[in-house]
Amino acid sequence: MQIQIIKISFTICCICSLFSSSVTLAQNLQPTYPKIAGYLGIVHPIVSFSSEGSHTNFKDSYIVGLPIGINIWKSAKIGFSSEIVPFIKATNTSSKVNNVLFHPGILVALGNGFTFAGRLAFETSGRYGLTPVFNKVVKKNKGSSYFVAIPLPARFGNDQSSSYGIGFQFGIAF
């Protein structure tokens, strides 16, 4: 009788141990939320359109932005992001920080490494607007991932005509 009790106890312990291990393994495979990630990158405005015509980067000057941001994922599907983007304008004779953009927004995971970011835009130049961004992770490592993105800025205000544009961004998230 005592040996049967020991065998039953041993069997119950083994089953509990296996169950506990599988739960721990499943928890390690599932990310926990909220999940925080920082990122930095380079954004190149390509072209902008307004009632005054179109303006392309690289023609009379070169403008480059250096986005620095943080993403806070509430779940696997939705999150919040905030970035600051200093823009540098270089001409044949000078270069300077031309504008700084504060860019908060909402993140929506679309699947297969694609993310939509719906951002508000507040510029030190006095302009404001919206920037929908379509983002794709192109390489995922253990502690980081590389991404490309297409921002579509719409800007208003500061006694200038409304403008709409397209850009190209790439960077690393960690």
mmCIF file of C-alpha atoms in Angstrom:
data_model
loop_
_atom_site.group_PDB
_atom_site.id
_atom_site.type_symbol
_atom_site.label_atom_id
_atom_site.label_comp_id
_atom_site.label_asym_id
_atom_site.label_seq_id
_atom_site.Cartn_x
_atom_site.Cartn_y
_atom_site.Cartn_z
ATOM 1 C CA MET A 1 0.000 0.000 0.000
ATOM 2 C CA GLN A 2 2.786 2.384 0.921
ATOM 3 C CA ILE A 3 4.610 1.691 -2.354
ATOM 4 C CA GLN A 4 1.431 2.454 -4.329
ATOM 5 C CA ILE A 5 1.048 5.783 -2.506
ATOM 6 C CA ILE A 6 4.675 6.618 -3.326
ATOM 7 C CA LYS A 7 4.137 5.671 -7.001
ATOM 8 C CA ILE A 8 0.942 7.776 -7.184
ATOM 9 C CA SER A 9 2.666 10.711 -5.466
ATOM 10 C CA PHE A 10 5.633 10.392 -7.824
ATOM 11 C CA THR A 11 3.323 10.286 -10.858
ATOM 12 C CA ILE A 12 1.380 13.341 -9.653
ATOM 13 C CA CYS A 13 4.669 15.221 -9.050
ATOM 14 C CA CYS A 14 5.897 14.335 -12.562
ATOM 15 C CA ILE A 15 2.621 15.463 -14.163
ATOM 16 C CA CYS A 16 2.654 18.724 -12.169
ATOM 17 C CA SER A 17 6.295 19.284 -13.088
ATOM 18 C CA LEU A 18 5.591 18.754 -16.802
ATOM 19 C CA PHE A 19 2.562 21.050 -16.632
ATOM 20 C CA SER A 20 4.561 23.714 -14.801
ATOM 21 C CA SER A 21 7.415 23.460 -17.334
ATOM 22 C CA SER A 22 5.047 23.770 -20.291
ATOM 23 C CA VAL A 23 3.325 26.809 -18.728
ATOM 24 C CA THR A 24 6.724 28.431 -18.067
ATOM 25 C CA LEU A 25 7.843 27.650 -21.620
ATOM 26 C CA ALA A 26 4.634 29.118 -23.049
ATOM 27 C CA GLN A 27 5.042 32.239 -20.907
ATOM 28 C CA ASN A 28 8.626 32.667 -22.160
ATOM 29 C CA LEU A 29 7.441 32.425 -25.772
ATOM 30 C CA GLN A 30 4.696 35.023 -25.315
ATOM 31 C CA PRO A 31 5.828 38.654 -24.988
ATOM 32 C CA THR A 32 4.552 40.469 -21.937
ATOM 33 C CA TYR A 33 2.732 43.780 -22.257
ATOM 34 C CA PRO A 34 3.169 46.654 -22.001
ATOM 35 C CA LYS A 35 6.274 46.232 -24.136
ATOM 36 C CA ILE A 36 8.664 49.159 -24.649
ATOM 37 C CA ALA A 37 11.051 49.603 -27.589
ATOM 38 C CA GLY A 38 13.274 52.502 -28.567
ATOM 39 C CA TYR A 39 14.377 53.293 -32.096
ATOM 40 C CA LEU A 40 16.415 55.677 -34.199
ATOM 41 C CA GLY A 41 16.719 56.186 -37.883
ATOM 42 C CA ILE A 42 17.177 58.451 -40.863
ATOM 43 C CA VAL A 43 14.332 59.979 -42.874
ATOM 44 C CA HIS A 44 14.701 61.510 -46.313
ATOM 45 C CA PRO A 45 11.854 63.699 -47.541
ATOM 46 C CA ILE A 46 11.514 62.871 -51.256
ATOM 47 C CA VAL A 47 8.920 65.305 -52.618
ATOM 48 C CA SER A 48 6.246 67.647 -51.287
ATOM 49 C CA PHE A 49 3.271 69.116 -53.128
ATOM 50 C CA SER A 50 1.374 72.345 -52.470
ATOM 51 C CA SER A 51 -0.587 74.929 -54.424
ATOM 52 C CA GLU A 52 2.778 76.552 -55.181
ATOM 53 C CA GLY A 53 3.956 73.416 -57.026
ATOM 54 C CA SER A 54 6.195 70.524 -56.082
ATOM 55 C CA HIS A 55 9.527 70.606 -54.291
ATOM 56 C CA THR A 56 12.004 67.747 -54.422
ATOM 57 C CA ASN A 57 14.770 67.082 -51.960
ATOM 58 C CA PHE A 58 18.323 67.092 -53.387
ATOM 59 C CA LYS A 59 17.485 69.838 -55.930
ATOM 60 C CA ASP A 60 18.524 73.139 -54.285
ATOM 61 C CA SER A 61 19.312 71.688 -50.876
ATOM 62 C CA TYR A 62 19.428 68.423 -48.988
ATOM 63 C CA ILE A 63 17.168 67.883 -45.962
ATOM 64 C CA VAL A 64 17.585 64.887 -43.685
ATOM 65 C CA GLY A 65 15.759 64.014 -40.458
ATOM 66 C CA LEU A 66 17.086 61.935 -37.575
ATOM 67 C CA PRO A 67 14.070 60.406 -35.775
ATOM 68 C CA ILE A 68 14.564 59.247 -32.188
ATOM 69 C CA GLY A 69 11.578 57.594 -30.565
ATOM 70 C CA ILE A 70 9.976 55.219 -28.146
ATOM 71 C CA ASN A 71 7.135 52.774 -28.763
ATOM 72 C CA ILE A 72 4.963 51.495 -25.931
ATOM 73 C CA TRP A 73 2.923 48.504 -27.062
ATOM 74 C CA LYS A 74 -0.225 48.001 -24.948
ATOM 75 C CA SER A 75 -0.881 44.657 -26.661
ATOM 76 C CA ALA A 76 0.329 42.783 -29.730
ATOM 77 C CA LYS A 77 -2.049 44.888 -31.852
ATOM 78 C CA ILE A 78 -2.031 48.466 -30.495
ATOM 79 C CA GLY A 79 0.453 50.882 -28.994
ATOM 80 C CA PHE A 80 1.594 54.470 -28.519
ATOM 81 C CA SER A 81 4.649 56.064 -30.067
ATOM 82 C CA SER A 82 6.417 59.362 -29.575
ATOM 83 C CA GLU A 83 9.329 60.627 -31.603
ATOM 84 C CA ILE A 84 11.381 63.761 -31.964
ATOM 85 C CA VAL A 85 12.916 64.490 -35.359
ATOM 86 C CA PRO A 86 15.536 67.199 -35.820
ATOM 87 C CA PHE A 87 15.840 68.107 -39.510
ATOM 88 C CA ILE A 88 19.143 69.311 -40.944
ATOM 89 C CA LYS A 89 19.192 71.380 -44.121
ATOM 90 C CA ALA A 90 22.419 71.516 -46.122
ATOM 91 C CA THR A 91 23.100 73.827 -49.062
ATOM 92 C CA ASN A 92 26.255 74.580 -51.014
ATOM 93 C CA THR A 93 27.208 77.259 -48.473
ATOM 94 C CA SER A 94 25.881 76.103 -45.086
ATOM 95 C CA SER A 95 24.135 73.487 -42.971
ATOM 96 C CA LYS A 96 21.923 73.937 -39.923
ATOM 97 C CA VAL A 97 19.140 72.398 -37.878
ATOM 98 C CA ASN A 98 16.255 73.727 -39.909
ATOM 99 C CA ASN A 99 13.284 72.362 -37.962
ATOM 100 C CA VAL A 100 12.410 70.047 -35.058
ATOM 101 C CA LEU A 101 9.307 67.883 -35.252
ATOM 102 C CA PHE A 102 7.402 66.461 -32.261
ATOM 103 C CA HIS A 103 5.548 63.402 -33.558
ATOM 104 C CA PRO A 104 3.236 61.498 -31.128
ATOM 105 C CA GLY A 105 0.898 58.847 -32.457
ATOM 106 C CA ILE A 106 -0.872 55.522 -32.305
ATOM 107 C CA LEU A 107 0.568 52.234 -33.561
ATOM 108 C CA VAL A 108 -1.489 49.473 -35.163
ATOM 109 C CA ALA A 109 0.150 46.132 -35.981
ATOM 110 C CA LEU A 110 -1.058 44.950 -39.379
ATOM 111 C CA GLY A 111 0.668 41.543 -39.349
ATOM 112 C CA ASN A 112 3.652 40.081 -41.204
ATOM 113 C CA GLY A 113 5.968 42.761 -39.792
ATOM 114 C CA PHE A 114 3.847 45.677 -41.073
ATOM 115 C CA THR A 115 2.774 48.501 -38.755
ATOM 116 C CA PHE A 116 0.677 51.607 -39.330
ATOM 117 C CA ALA A 117 1.561 54.705 -37.295
ATOM 118 C CA GLY A 118 -0.987 57.524 -37.272
ATOM 119 C CA ARG A 119 0.986 60.522 -36.035
ATOM 120 C CA LEU A 120 0.183 64.106 -35.114
ATOM 121 C CA ALA A 121 2.834 66.600 -36.199
ATOM 122 C CA PHE A 122 4.000 69.752 -34.408
ATOM 123 C CA GLU A 123 6.974 71.603 -35.936
ATOM 124 C CA THR A 124 9.119 74.368 -34.476
ATOM 125 C CA SER A 125 8.653 76.125 -37.825
ATOM 126 C CA GLY A 126 5.045 76.779 -36.750
ATOM 127 C CA ARG A 127 3.535 74.124 -39.006
ATOM 128 C CA TYR A 128 1.320 71.296 -37.769
ATOM 129 C CA GLY A 129 -0.522 68.372 -39.280
ATOM 130 C CA LEU A 130 -0.731 64.612 -39.603
ATOM 131 C CA THR A 131 1.682 61.950 -40.779
ATOM 132 C CA PRO A 132 0.430 58.485 -41.653
ATOM 133 C CA VAL A 133 3.424 56.126 -41.706
ATOM 134 C CA PHE A 134 3.584 52.608 -43.153
ATOM 135 C CA ASN A 135 6.393 50.606 -41.565
ATOM 136 C CA LYS A 136 7.865 47.146 -42.316
ATOM 137 C CA VAL A 137 10.378 45.183 -40.261
ATOM 138 C CA VAL A 138 12.861 43.799 -42.817
ATOM 139 C CA LYS A 139 15.224 41.957 -40.468
ATOM 140 C CA LYS A 140 14.512 40.814 -36.931
ATOM 141 C CA ASN A 141 17.342 39.853 -34.591
ATOM 142 C CA LYS A 142 17.201 38.662 -30.984
ATOM 143 C CA GLY A 143 17.630 42.145 -29.452
ATOM 144 C CA SER A 144 16.896 44.470 -32.367
ATOM 145 C CA SER A 145 15.142 44.805 -35.690
ATOM 146 C CA TYR A 146 15.765 46.820 -38.834
ATOM 147 C CA PHE A 147 12.854 48.587 -40.493
ATOM 148 C CA VAL A 148 11.902 50.698 -43.498
ATOM 149 C CA ALA A 149 9.000 53.143 -43.556
ATOM 150 C CA ILE A 150 7.105 55.441 -45.890
ATOM 151 C CA PRO A 151 5.898 58.641 -44.143
ATOM 152 C CA LEU A 152 3.171 60.683 -45.884
ATOM 153 C CA PRO A 153 3.267 64.108 -44.173
ATOM 154 C CA ALA A 154 0.396 66.608 -44.474
ATOM 155 C CA ARG A 155 1.243 70.075 -43.070
ATOM 156 C CA PHE A 156 -0.804 73.209 -42.478
ATOM 157 C CA GLY A 157 -0.503 76.623 -40.835
ATOM 158 C CA ASN A 158 2.072 79.379 -40.358
ATOM 159 C CA ASP A 159 0.599 81.421 -43.235
ATOM 160 C CA GLN A 160 1.800 78.883 -45.804
ATOM 161 C CA SER A 161 -0.212 76.794 -48.233
ATOM 162 C CA SER A 162 -1.053 73.251 -47.210
ATOM 163 C CA SER A 163 1.495 70.685 -48.297
ATOM 164 C CA TYR A 164 1.516 66.932 -48.758
ATOM 165 C CA GLY A 165 4.562 64.786 -49.227
ATOM 166 C CA ILE A 166 6.254 61.434 -49.262
ATOM 167 C CA GLY A 167 9.484 60.296 -47.697
ATOM 168 C CA PHE A 168 11.643 57.265 -47.058
ATOM 169 C CA GLN A 169 12.847 56.217 -43.620
ATOM 170 C CA PHE A 170 14.998 53.378 -42.349
ATOM 171 C CA GLY A 171 16.307 52.584 -38.912
ATOM 172 C CA ILE A 172 16.849 50.190 -36.041
ATOM 173 C CA ALA A 173 14.557 49.376 -33.124
ATOM 174 C CA PHE A 174 15.837 47.845 -29.890
#
